[in-house]
Tab-separated table of C-alpha atoms in Angstrom:
chain	number	residue	atom	x	y	z
A	1	MET	CA	88.474	-22.746	-38.963
A	2	GLU	CA	85.453	-24.652	-39.902
A	3	ARG	CA	85.958	-27.583	-38.526
A	4	LEU	CA	85.716	-25.733	-34.986
A	5	PRO	CA	82.364	-24.477	-32.941
A	6	SER	CA	83.472	-21.120	-32.914
A	7	SER	CA	83.672	-20.635	-36.855
A	8	PRO	CA	80.223	-19.789	-38.314
A	9	ALA	CA	81.352	-22.266	-41.104
A	10	PHE	CA	80.964	-24.535	-38.841
A	11	TRP	CA	76.818	-24.406	-38.821
A	12	ARG	CA	75.184	-25.327	-41.976
A	13	SER	CA	71.842	-25.388	-41.262
A	14	PRO	CA	69.641	-23.661	-43.809
A	15	LEU	CA	66.526	-23.413	-40.884
A	16	ARG	CA	69.144	-21.103	-38.865
A	17	GLY	CA	68.129	-17.655	-38.697
A	18	PRO	CA	66.724	-14.347	-37.201
A	19	TRP	CA	63.651	-15.206	-38.316
A	20	PHE	CA	63.205	-18.676	-37.196
A	21	THR	CA	65.325	-17.580	-34.225
A	22	SER	CA	62.911	-14.637	-33.095
A	23	VAL	CA	59.529	-16.425	-33.919
A	24	LEU	CA	60.508	-19.364	-30.895
A	25	GLY	CA	61.532	-16.314	-29.046
A	26	VAL	CA	58.286	-14.587	-29.106
A	27	VAL	CA	55.919	-17.484	-28.151
A	28	LEU	CA	58.644	-18.151	-25.097
A	29	LEU	CA	58.120	-14.860	-23.646
A	30	ALA	CA	54.465	-15.048	-23.687
A	31	GLY	CA	54.230	-18.867	-22.593
A	32	ILE	CA	56.935	-18.048	-19.960
A	33	THR	CA	55.525	-15.115	-18.625
A	34	VAL	CA	52.453	-17.046	-17.931
A	35	LEU	CA	54.646	-19.677	-15.876
A	36	PHE	CA	56.609	-17.370	-13.912
A	37	VAL	CA	52.820	-16.223	-12.348
A	38	THR	CA	50.954	-18.969	-12.359
A	39	GLY	CA	54.018	-20.656	-10.491
A	40	LEU	CA	54.281	-17.563	-7.858
A	41	LEU	CA	50.555	-18.347	-7.177
A	42	SER	CA	50.966	-22.016	-6.875
A	43	TYR	CA	53.694	-20.501	-3.868
A	44	ALA	CA	50.864	-18.413	-3.064
A	45	ALA	CA	48.146	-20.857	-2.489
A	46	TYR	CA	50.480	-22.617	0.027
A	47	ASN	CA	49.578	-19.981	2.121
A	48	PRO	CA	53.200	-20.030	3.150
A	49	GLY	CA	53.260	-16.983	5.808
A	50	LEU	CA	50.603	-18.819	7.907
A	51	SER	CA	53.198	-20.968	9.725
A	52	PRO	CA	56.202	-22.280	9.146
A	53	VAL	CA	55.224	-25.844	8.502
A	54	ASN	CA	53.841	-24.274	5.413
A	55	ASP	CA	56.556	-22.086	4.609
A	56	LYS	CA	58.726	-24.633	2.184
A	57	THR	CA	61.090	-21.396	1.525
A	58	PRO	CA	61.698	-19.912	4.933
A	59	ASP	CA	64.659	-17.703	3.363
A	60	LYS	CA	62.679	-15.756	0.677
A	61	GLY	CA	63.010	-12.972	2.468
A	62	LEU	CA	61.734	-10.142	-0.217
A	63	LEU	CA	60.926	-12.859	-3.043
A	64	GLY	CA	57.616	-13.325	-0.590
A	65	PHE	CA	56.929	-9.275	-1.285
A	66	TYR	CA	53.539	-10.384	-3.212
A	67	LEU	CA	52.320	-12.758	-1.080
A	68	PHE	CA	48.523	-12.181	-0.397
A	69	PRO	CA	45.727	-14.884	1.586
A	70	TRP	CA	44.991	-17.473	-1.021
A	71	PRO	CA	40.774	-17.287	-1.419
A	72	THR	CA	38.724	-20.101	-1.205
A	73	ASP	CA	35.970	-18.776	-4.800
A	74	PRO	CA	36.019	-19.885	-7.160
A	75	HIS	CA	36.179	-23.513	-5.767
A	76	TRP	CA	38.238	-24.407	-9.252
A	77	LEU	CA	41.190	-21.833	-8.879
A	78	TYR	CA	43.844	-23.521	-7.958
A	79	ARG	CA	43.100	-26.137	-9.986
A	80	LEU	CA	42.916	-23.994	-12.819
A	81	THR	CA	46.234	-21.993	-12.129
A	82	GLN	CA	48.084	-24.736	-11.673
A	83	GLY	CA	47.471	-27.204	-14.115
A	84	VAL	CA	47.739	-24.456	-16.842
A	85	HIS	CA	51.287	-23.765	-15.106
A	86	VAL	CA	52.027	-27.691	-15.447
A	87	THR	CA	50.553	-27.810	-19.078
A	88	LEU	CA	51.573	-25.339	-20.699
A	89	GLY	CA	55.871	-25.730	-18.864
A	90	ILE	CA	55.159	-29.369	-20.810
A	91	ALA	CA	53.755	-28.054	-23.998
A	92	LEU	CA	56.470	-25.598	-24.516
A	93	VAL	CA	59.571	-27.708	-24.174
A	94	PRO	CA	59.874	-28.580	-28.191
A	95	ILE	CA	59.712	-24.520	-28.471
A	96	LEU	CA	62.612	-24.549	-25.682
A	97	LEU	CA	65.340	-27.099	-27.193
A	98	ALA	CA	64.242	-25.758	-30.982
A	99	LYS	CA	64.750	-21.992	-29.494
A	100	LEU	CA	67.985	-23.276	-27.425
A	101	TRP	CA	69.126	-25.202	-30.763
A	102	SER	CA	68.398	-22.073	-32.727
A	103	VAL	CA	71.169	-19.793	-31.096
A	104	LEU	CA	73.864	-22.552	-30.062
A	105	PRO	CA	76.237	-20.990	-32.223
A	106	ARG	CA	76.178	-17.949	-30.141
A	107	LEU	CA	77.244	-20.315	-27.030
A	108	PHE	CA	80.672	-20.957	-29.090
A	109	GLN	CA	81.555	-16.998	-30.440
A	110	LEU	CA	84.989	-15.709	-30.162
A	111	PRO	CA	86.097	-13.661	-28.485
A	112	PRO	CA	83.945	-14.400	-25.870
A	113	VAL	CA	83.459	-11.004	-24.527
A	114	ARG	CA	83.719	-7.901	-26.710
A	115	SER	CA	82.718	-5.138	-23.973
A	116	TRP	CA	80.883	-4.438	-20.798
A	117	ALA	CA	77.785	-4.171	-22.647
A	118	HIS	CA	78.433	-8.234	-24.308
A	119	ALA	CA	79.826	-9.492	-21.093
A	120	LEU	CA	76.505	-8.733	-19.243
A	121	GLU	CA	74.211	-10.222	-21.849
A	122	ARG	CA	76.683	-13.702	-22.145
A	123	ILE	CA	76.251	-13.771	-18.209
A	124	SER	CA	72.562	-13.525	-18.456
A	125	LEU	CA	72.436	-16.136	-21.519
A	126	LEU	CA	74.423	-18.476	-19.225
A	127	MET	CA	72.067	-17.852	-16.101
A	128	LEU	CA	68.703	-18.229	-18.931
A	129	VAL	CA	70.245	-21.352	-20.434
A	130	GLY	CA	71.284	-22.670	-16.879
A	131	GLY	CA	67.944	-21.423	-15.397
A	132	VAL	CA	65.675	-22.631	-18.159
A	133	LEU	CA	67.119	-26.197	-18.570
A	134	PHE	CA	67.040	-26.776	-14.129
A	135	GLU	CA	63.339	-25.366	-13.957
A	136	PHE	CA	61.977	-27.020	-16.654
A	137	VAL	CA	63.915	-30.164	-15.825
A	138	THR	CA	63.066	-30.161	-12.032
A	139	GLY	CA	59.484	-29.647	-12.744
A	140	VAL	CA	58.707	-32.654	-15.574
A	141	LEU	CA	60.535	-35.048	-13.041
A	142	ASN	CA	58.240	-33.208	-10.337
A	143	VAL	CA	55.280	-34.312	-12.351
A	144	GLN	CA	56.222	-37.704	-13.128
A	145	LEU	CA	56.707	-37.982	-9.678
A	146	ASP	CA	60.437	-38.394	-10.209
A	147	TYR	CA	62.358	-36.997	-6.828
A	148	VAL	CA	65.492	-37.524	-8.200
A	149	PHE	CA	67.144	-33.687	-7.555
A	150	PRO	CA	68.767	-33.325	-4.010
A	151	GLY	CA	66.516	-31.364	-1.594
A	152	SER	CA	63.213	-30.444	-1.436
A	153	PHE	CA	61.964	-29.775	-4.618
A	154	TYR	CA	59.851	-26.565	-3.066
A	155	PRO	CA	62.861	-24.333	-2.616
A	156	LEU	CA	64.337	-25.581	-5.447
A	157	HIS	CA	62.114	-24.669	-7.607
A	158	PHE	CA	61.065	-21.465	-6.132
A	159	TYR	CA	64.967	-20.145	-6.031
A	160	GLY	CA	65.434	-21.661	-9.519
A	161	ALA	CA	62.569	-19.241	-10.766
A	162	TRP	CA	64.095	-16.250	-9.447
A	163	VAL	CA	67.102	-16.102	-10.702
A	164	PHE	CA	66.111	-17.804	-14.356
A	165	PHE	CA	62.944	-15.262	-14.580
A	166	ALA	CA	65.664	-12.301	-13.604
A	167	ALA	CA	68.037	-14.011	-16.542
A	168	PHE	CA	65.496	-13.463	-18.560
A	169	THR	CA	64.374	-10.360	-17.913
A	170	VAL	CA	67.906	-8.450	-18.917
A	171	HIS	CA	67.642	-10.907	-22.056
A	172	VAL	CA	64.444	-9.834	-23.162
A	173	VAL	CA	65.563	-6.194	-22.598
A	174	LEU	CA	68.998	-6.701	-24.390
A	175	ARG	CA	67.249	-8.710	-27.440
A	176	ALA	CA	64.387	-7.602	-27.512
A	177	PRO	CA	65.165	-4.409	-30.304
A	178	ALA	CA	66.367	-7.085	-32.797
A	179	ALA	CA	63.729	-9.425	-32.428
A	180	VAL	CA	61.181	-6.808	-33.521
A	181	ARG	CA	63.229	-5.352	-36.536
A	182	ASN	CA	63.493	-9.295	-37.284
A	183	LEU	CA	59.445	-9.790	-37.155
A	184	ARG	CA	58.834	-6.480	-38.969
A	185	ARG	CA	61.292	-7.809	-42.275
A	186	MET	CA	59.283	-10.524	-41.867
A	187	ARG	CA	55.511	-8.857	-42.455
A	188	ALA	CA	57.470	-7.287	-44.950
A	189	GLY	CA	58.179	-10.087	-46.453
A	190	GLU	CA	62.067	-9.654	-46.983
A	191	GLU	CA	63.927	-12.199	-47.518
A	192	GLU	CA	66.683	-13.605	-45.361
A	193	ALA	CA	68.939	-15.190	-47.090
A	194	THR	CA	71.664	-12.577	-46.001
A	195	PRO	CA	70.263	-10.809	-43.453
A	196	PRO	CA	72.233	-8.037	-41.664
A	197	PRO	CA	73.560	-8.902	-37.869
A	198	VAL	CA	72.381	-6.965	-35.307
A	199	SER	CA	75.534	-5.069	-34.844
A	200	SER	CA	79.073	-4.585	-36.823
A	201	GLN	CA	80.656	-6.728	-34.544
A	202	GLU	CA	77.888	-9.395	-33.515
A	203	PRO	CA	77.862	-12.413	-36.461
A	204	SER	CA	74.643	-13.568	-38.471
A	205	LEU	CA	72.888	-16.748	-37.288
A	206	VAL	CA	72.722	-17.757	-40.938
A	207	SER	CA	75.621	-19.979	-42.025
A	208	PRO	CA	77.412	-18.596	-44.815
A	209	ASN	CA	77.987	-21.749	-46.157
A	210	PRO	CA	74.358	-23.289	-45.730
A	211	ALA	CA	73.911	-27.063	-46.630
A	212	GLU	CA	70.878	-28.371	-48.828
A	213	PRO	CA	67.614	-27.546	-47.505
A	214	THR	CA	65.425	-30.459	-46.258
A	215	VAL	CA	62.610	-28.608	-44.997
A	216	SER	CA	61.982	-24.732	-45.019
A	217	ARG	CA	62.159	-22.646	-41.686
A	218	ARG	CA	57.798	-22.462	-41.921
A	219	GLY	CA	57.748	-26.544	-42.121
A	220	ALA	CA	60.204	-26.548	-39.223
A	221	LEU	CA	58.085	-24.007	-37.309
A	222	ARG	CA	55.193	-26.546	-38.122
A	223	LEU	CA	56.791	-29.822	-36.543
A	224	VAL	CA	58.194	-28.126	-33.578
A	225	GLY	CA	53.962	-26.528	-33.026
A	226	GLY	CA	52.975	-30.367	-33.907
A	227	GLY	CA	55.557	-31.396	-31.050
A	228	SER	CA	54.134	-29.273	-28.763
A	229	LEU	CA	50.094	-29.851	-29.634
A	230	LEU	CA	51.350	-33.700	-28.918
A	231	LEU	CA	52.190	-33.573	-25.797
A	232	LEU	CA	49.424	-31.105	-24.787
A	233	ALA	CA	46.722	-33.492	-26.241
A	234	THR	CA	48.510	-36.500	-24.174
A	235	THR	CA	48.681	-34.418	-20.781
A	236	VAL	CA	45.634	-31.743	-20.363
A	237	GLY	CA	43.296	-34.240	-20.187
A	238	GLN	CA	44.763	-35.391	-16.380
A	239	ASN	CA	43.003	-31.936	-15.283
A	240	ILE	CA	40.029	-31.502	-17.668
A	241	ASP	CA	37.134	-33.836	-16.880
A	242	GLY	CA	35.180	-35.731	-20.002
A	243	PRO	CA	37.015	-38.382	-22.559
A	244	LEU	CA	39.850	-35.713	-22.753
A	245	ARG	CA	41.277	-37.107	-19.871
A	246	ARG	CA	42.092	-41.154	-21.587
A	247	THR	CA	44.316	-39.048	-23.872
A	248	ALA	CA	46.567	-38.080	-20.950
A	249	VAL	CA	48.605	-40.723	-21.356
A	250	LEU	CA	52.073	-39.099	-21.143
A	251	ALA	CA	50.392	-38.115	-17.155
A	252	PRO	CA	50.997	-40.356	-14.243
A	253	HIS	CA	47.541	-39.174	-12.810
A	254	GLY	CA	45.764	-39.539	-16.933
A	255	GLY	CA	44.203	-42.333	-18.536
A	256	SER	CA	41.459	-44.258	-16.832
A	257	GLU	CA	40.420	-43.284	-13.120
A	258	PRO	CA	41.886	-45.960	-10.937
A	259	GLY	CA	39.188	-47.683	-9.474
A	260	SER	CA	35.405	-48.008	-9.385
A	261	GLY	CA	32.431	-46.628	-7.284
A	262	PRO	CA	32.170	-43.661	-5.125
A	263	ASN	CA	36.317	-43.933	-4.036
A	264	GLY	CA	37.165	-44.731	-7.853
A	265	PHE	CA	38.896	-41.505	-8.286
A	266	GLN	CA	42.810	-40.329	-8.457
A	267	ILE	CA	45.190	-40.323	-5.578
A	268	ASN	CA	48.820	-39.814	-4.813
A	269	LYS	CA	49.877	-41.178	-1.681
A	270	THR	CA	48.203	-44.624	-0.592
A	271	ALA	CA	47.279	-45.402	3.002
A	272	ALA	CA	49.928	-48.320	3.068
A	273	SER	CA	52.778	-45.742	1.278
A	274	ARG	CA	52.199	-43.559	4.822
A	275	GLY	CA	52.470	-46.217	7.114
A	276	ILE	CA	48.652	-46.499	7.919
A	277	SER	CA	47.890	-49.343	9.833
A	278	ALA	CA	43.985	-50.409	9.902
A	279	ALA	CA	44.274	-50.776	13.604
A	280	GLU	CA	45.259	-47.066	14.231
A	281	THR	CA	41.951	-46.487	12.085
A	282	SER	CA	39.773	-48.414	13.769
A	283	GLU	CA	36.240	-47.333	15.459
A	284	GLU	CA	37.973	-48.729	18.656
A	285	ALA	CA	41.257	-46.766	18.476
A	286	TRP	CA	40.728	-44.154	16.264
A	287	ARG	CA	39.909	-40.816	18.087
A	288	LEU	CA	39.606	-36.548	16.653
A	289	VAL	CA	41.571	-34.829	19.046
A	290	VAL	CA	40.404	-30.396	18.477
A	291	THR	CA	41.488	-27.691	21.018
A	292	GLY	CA	40.460	-24.181	20.996
A	293	PRO	CA	40.371	-21.737	23.906
A	294	SER	CA	37.832	-23.409	25.987
A	295	GLY	CA	40.219	-26.568	26.273
A	296	THR	CA	40.152	-30.263	24.277
A	297	VAL	CA	37.507	-32.604	22.900
A	298	ARG	CA	38.132	-35.761	21.714
A	299	LEU	CA	35.306	-37.368	19.382
A	300	SER	CA	35.093	-40.567	17.866
A	301	ARG	CA	33.940	-41.438	14.318
A	302	ALA	CA	30.356	-42.174	15.728
A	303	GLU	CA	30.096	-39.253	17.556
A	304	LEU	CA	30.985	-36.736	14.541
A	305	LEU	CA	28.380	-38.475	12.174
A	306	GLU	CA	25.980	-37.405	15.169
A	307	LEU	CA	27.049	-33.999	14.330
A	308	PRO	CA	25.165	-32.030	11.757
A	309	GLN	CA	26.380	-33.424	8.326
A	310	HIS	CA	26.815	-30.753	5.486
A	311	SER	CA	27.627	-31.672	1.654
A	312	ALA	CA	30.395	-29.805	-0.691
A	313	ALA	CA	31.228	-30.446	-4.762
A	314	LEU	CA	34.805	-29.845	-5.037
A	315	PRO	CA	37.832	-30.834	-6.708
A	316	ILE	CA	41.133	-32.659	-5.632
A	317	ALA	CA	44.243	-30.409	-7.297
A	318	CYS	CA	47.828	-31.284	-6.763
A	319	VAL	CA	50.404	-29.736	-7.581
A	320	GLU	CA	51.690	-31.961	-10.121
A	321	GLY	CA	49.378	-30.090	-12.412
A	322	TRP	CA	46.770	-33.499	-11.638
A	323	SER	CA	43.170	-33.041	-10.459
A	324	THR	CA	39.688	-34.521	-10.338
A	325	SER	CA	36.221	-33.892	-11.329
A	326	ASP	CA	34.113	-32.521	-8.194
A	327	GLN	CA	33.423	-35.046	-5.841
A	328	TRP	CA	30.408	-35.096	-3.845
A	329	TRP	CA	32.541	-34.903	-0.168
A	330	ARG	CA	29.661	-34.984	3.174
A	331	GLY	CA	31.405	-34.026	6.579
A	332	VAL	CA	31.143	-31.728	9.290
A	333	ARG	CA	32.236	-28.135	8.616
A	334	LEU	CA	35.400	-26.636	10.337
A	335	GLY	CA	33.357	-23.953	11.573
A	336	ASP	CA	31.548	-25.917	13.871
A	337	LEU	CA	34.308	-27.741	15.147
A	338	ALA	CA	35.954	-24.425	16.263
A	339	MET	CA	32.218	-23.670	17.908
A	340	LEU	CA	32.802	-26.903	19.844
A	341	VAL	CA	36.401	-25.522	21.526
A	342	GLY	CA	35.200	-22.099	22.612
A	343	TYR	CA	34.651	-20.081	19.383
A	344	GLU	CA	30.984	-18.139	18.328
A	345	ALA	CA	29.543	-18.718	15.079
A	346	GLY	CA	31.343	-17.323	12.259
A	347	THR	CA	34.345	-16.184	13.941
A	348	ALA	CA	36.718	-19.652	13.587
A	349	PRO	CA	40.431	-18.494	13.674
A	350	ASP	CA	43.310	-20.179	11.765
A	351	VAL	CA	44.095	-24.414	12.234
A	352	LEU	CA	46.864	-26.431	12.303
A	353	VAL	CA	45.632	-30.204	10.924
A	354	GLU	CA	47.579	-33.070	11.611
A	355	SER	CA	47.475	-36.301	10.448
A	356	LEU	CA	48.343	-39.842	11.711
A	357	GLN	CA	51.023	-39.790	8.719
A	358	ARG	CA	54.261	-40.070	10.308
A	359	ARG	CA	56.886	-39.225	7.558
A	360	GLY	CA	55.888	-36.345	4.419
A	361	ALA	CA	56.486	-32.740	4.214
A	362	PHE	CA	52.969	-32.239	4.885
A	363	ARG	CA	52.113	-34.497	7.475
A	364	ARG	CA	50.808	-30.907	9.596
A	365	ALA	CA	49.227	-28.342	7.052
A	366	ALA	CA	47.913	-25.028	8.239
A	367	LEU	CA	44.590	-23.400	6.788
A	368	ARG	CA	43.691	-20.049	6.770
A	369	ALA	CA	40.525	-18.115	9.091
A	370	ASN	CA	38.790	-17.441	5.697
A	371	GLN	CA	39.561	-20.927	4.526
A	372	VAL	CA	38.265	-22.654	7.708
A	373	ARG	CA	34.991	-20.112	7.817
A	374	ASP	CA	33.767	-21.405	4.355
A	375	PRO	CA	30.698	-23.188	4.629
A	376	ARG	CA	32.280	-25.771	1.937
A	377	SER	CA	35.564	-26.871	3.967
A	378	LEU	CA	34.642	-30.029	5.998
A	379	LEU	CA	36.302	-32.377	7.684
A	380	ALA	CA	34.853	-35.453	5.996
A	381	LEU	CA	33.962	-38.952	6.821
A	382	GLY	CA	32.526	-40.062	3.156
A	383	VAL	CA	32.749	-39.112	-0.305
A	384	ASN	CA	30.221	-39.536	-3.488
A	385	GLY	CA	27.664	-41.124	-0.875
A	386	GLU	CA	29.727	-44.079	0.712
A	387	SER	CA	32.178	-43.660	3.893
A	388	LEU	CA	36.090	-42.500	2.662
A	389	SER	CA	38.177	-45.541	1.690
A	390	PRO	CA	41.498	-45.656	3.285
A	391	ASP	CA	43.232	-44.347	0.116
A	392	HIS	CA	41.224	-41.741	-0.017
A	393	GLY	CA	41.695	-40.575	4.321
A	394	TYR	CA	39.573	-42.686	6.504
A	395	PRO	CA	38.211	-42.177	9.189
A	396	ALA	CA	38.389	-38.520	8.587
A	397	ARG	CA	39.858	-35.903	5.788
A	398	VAL	CA	39.933	-32.184	5.358
A	399	ILE	CA	38.435	-30.534	2.269
A	400	VAL	CA	38.801	-27.217	1.449
A	401	PRO	CA	37.640	-25.075	-1.849
A	402	ALA	CA	40.588	-23.905	-3.934
A	403	ALA	CA	43.537	-25.487	-2.170
A	404	PRO	CA	46.410	-27.526	-2.975
A	405	GLY	CA	45.843	-31.200	-2.591
A	406	VAL	CA	48.570	-31.480	0.166
A	407	LEU	CA	46.401	-28.825	2.294
A	408	ASN	CA	43.437	-31.316	2.224
A	409	THR	CA	45.310	-33.579	5.116
A	410	LYS	CA	43.972	-37.738	4.983
A	411	TRP	CA	44.075	-39.521	8.031
A	412	VAL	CA	43.318	-36.305	10.289
A	413	ALA	CA	44.117	-37.149	13.769
A	414	ARG	CA	44.177	-33.599	15.791
A	415	MET	CA	43.151	-30.334	15.006
A	416	THR	CA	44.346	-27.209	16.822
A	417	PHE	CA	42.379	-23.620	16.694
A	418	GLY	CA	43.949	-20.304	16.965
A	419	ASP	CA	45.683	-17.747	15.631
A	420	LEU	CA	49.187	-19.054	13.823
């Protein structure tokens, strides 16, 4: 029987035990709660209730109960919330793997179900393990821009998060008393050589025949924590200004800037990758079509440059967790464009923005009235003192404070003002 995973003697590591598992569990309890909250905020930032073009999970139903109009202040809000979500998620990977390793023997316990309460715990455990692996794997793949999973990342990650967090809540409720007892024993300085099981029917995680230790439990925790700190150091820089950006070697938008000069900052998609040709963005061919209650106007880039120009220092922050520092954008206020098609000053409504690009999930994007009316919201024609480069959206792009990067539409072709 000792050769079977269902036997306690099969698992001989001296590191496993309630204390080790409980410490990891407490860290994950705090970290995953922050991940869940910041993930919900990330979804709210897309304003999915505004227009079907923004809603990538149309069957969310009651799961969208908390949604609210995403604010424009502070202008770095999405940069902060999504940066925390992605960076913390990556840093928690070693802790998650250590936690799963520490409780691995319980996946093979026999009999598999001893009571209704135990059956509920086992079901929640399967959903918990499957859910957490799904969320972390899809999240890391999205950060690395590897879309190998079937379907769209947005609904997969959104629904997966709710399934996982439901199982996580049930598991915490069932296991919290045991975790608290184990941590109290740790604080009291008690030995863990032969800890009592959680119940008379549940075997202990401590091996009855442990192998010779090569590292202490505290040493193992230091190793796990060191792995988390290493991942933190090699990813956090993609969301922080300064020297740390060069240390983000594991992040696709870390390291040095992709170019030099006013347009030499990070981008996610190039003009070539979206089929944007120089011919259709030339001065002769390109026109911005703006529609409102008084009709439609068509504006060349030269005509846009003759309108009142304004500047705003804003970052670009994307769902993958990377962001730029504040860049100085210059162009026409969205509110002023609304006035050209029949709206009074300060009364601009929602707007649907359409790009020249012909493919991609956010070829069209909607902005709320509060975003349109913010004086820092611009149809940008230049950045950092020069015209936009093709990869940054020439001849014109939208830039809005605190909005996810994909809502800052590049290569704008049409803007339709009205309630959406």
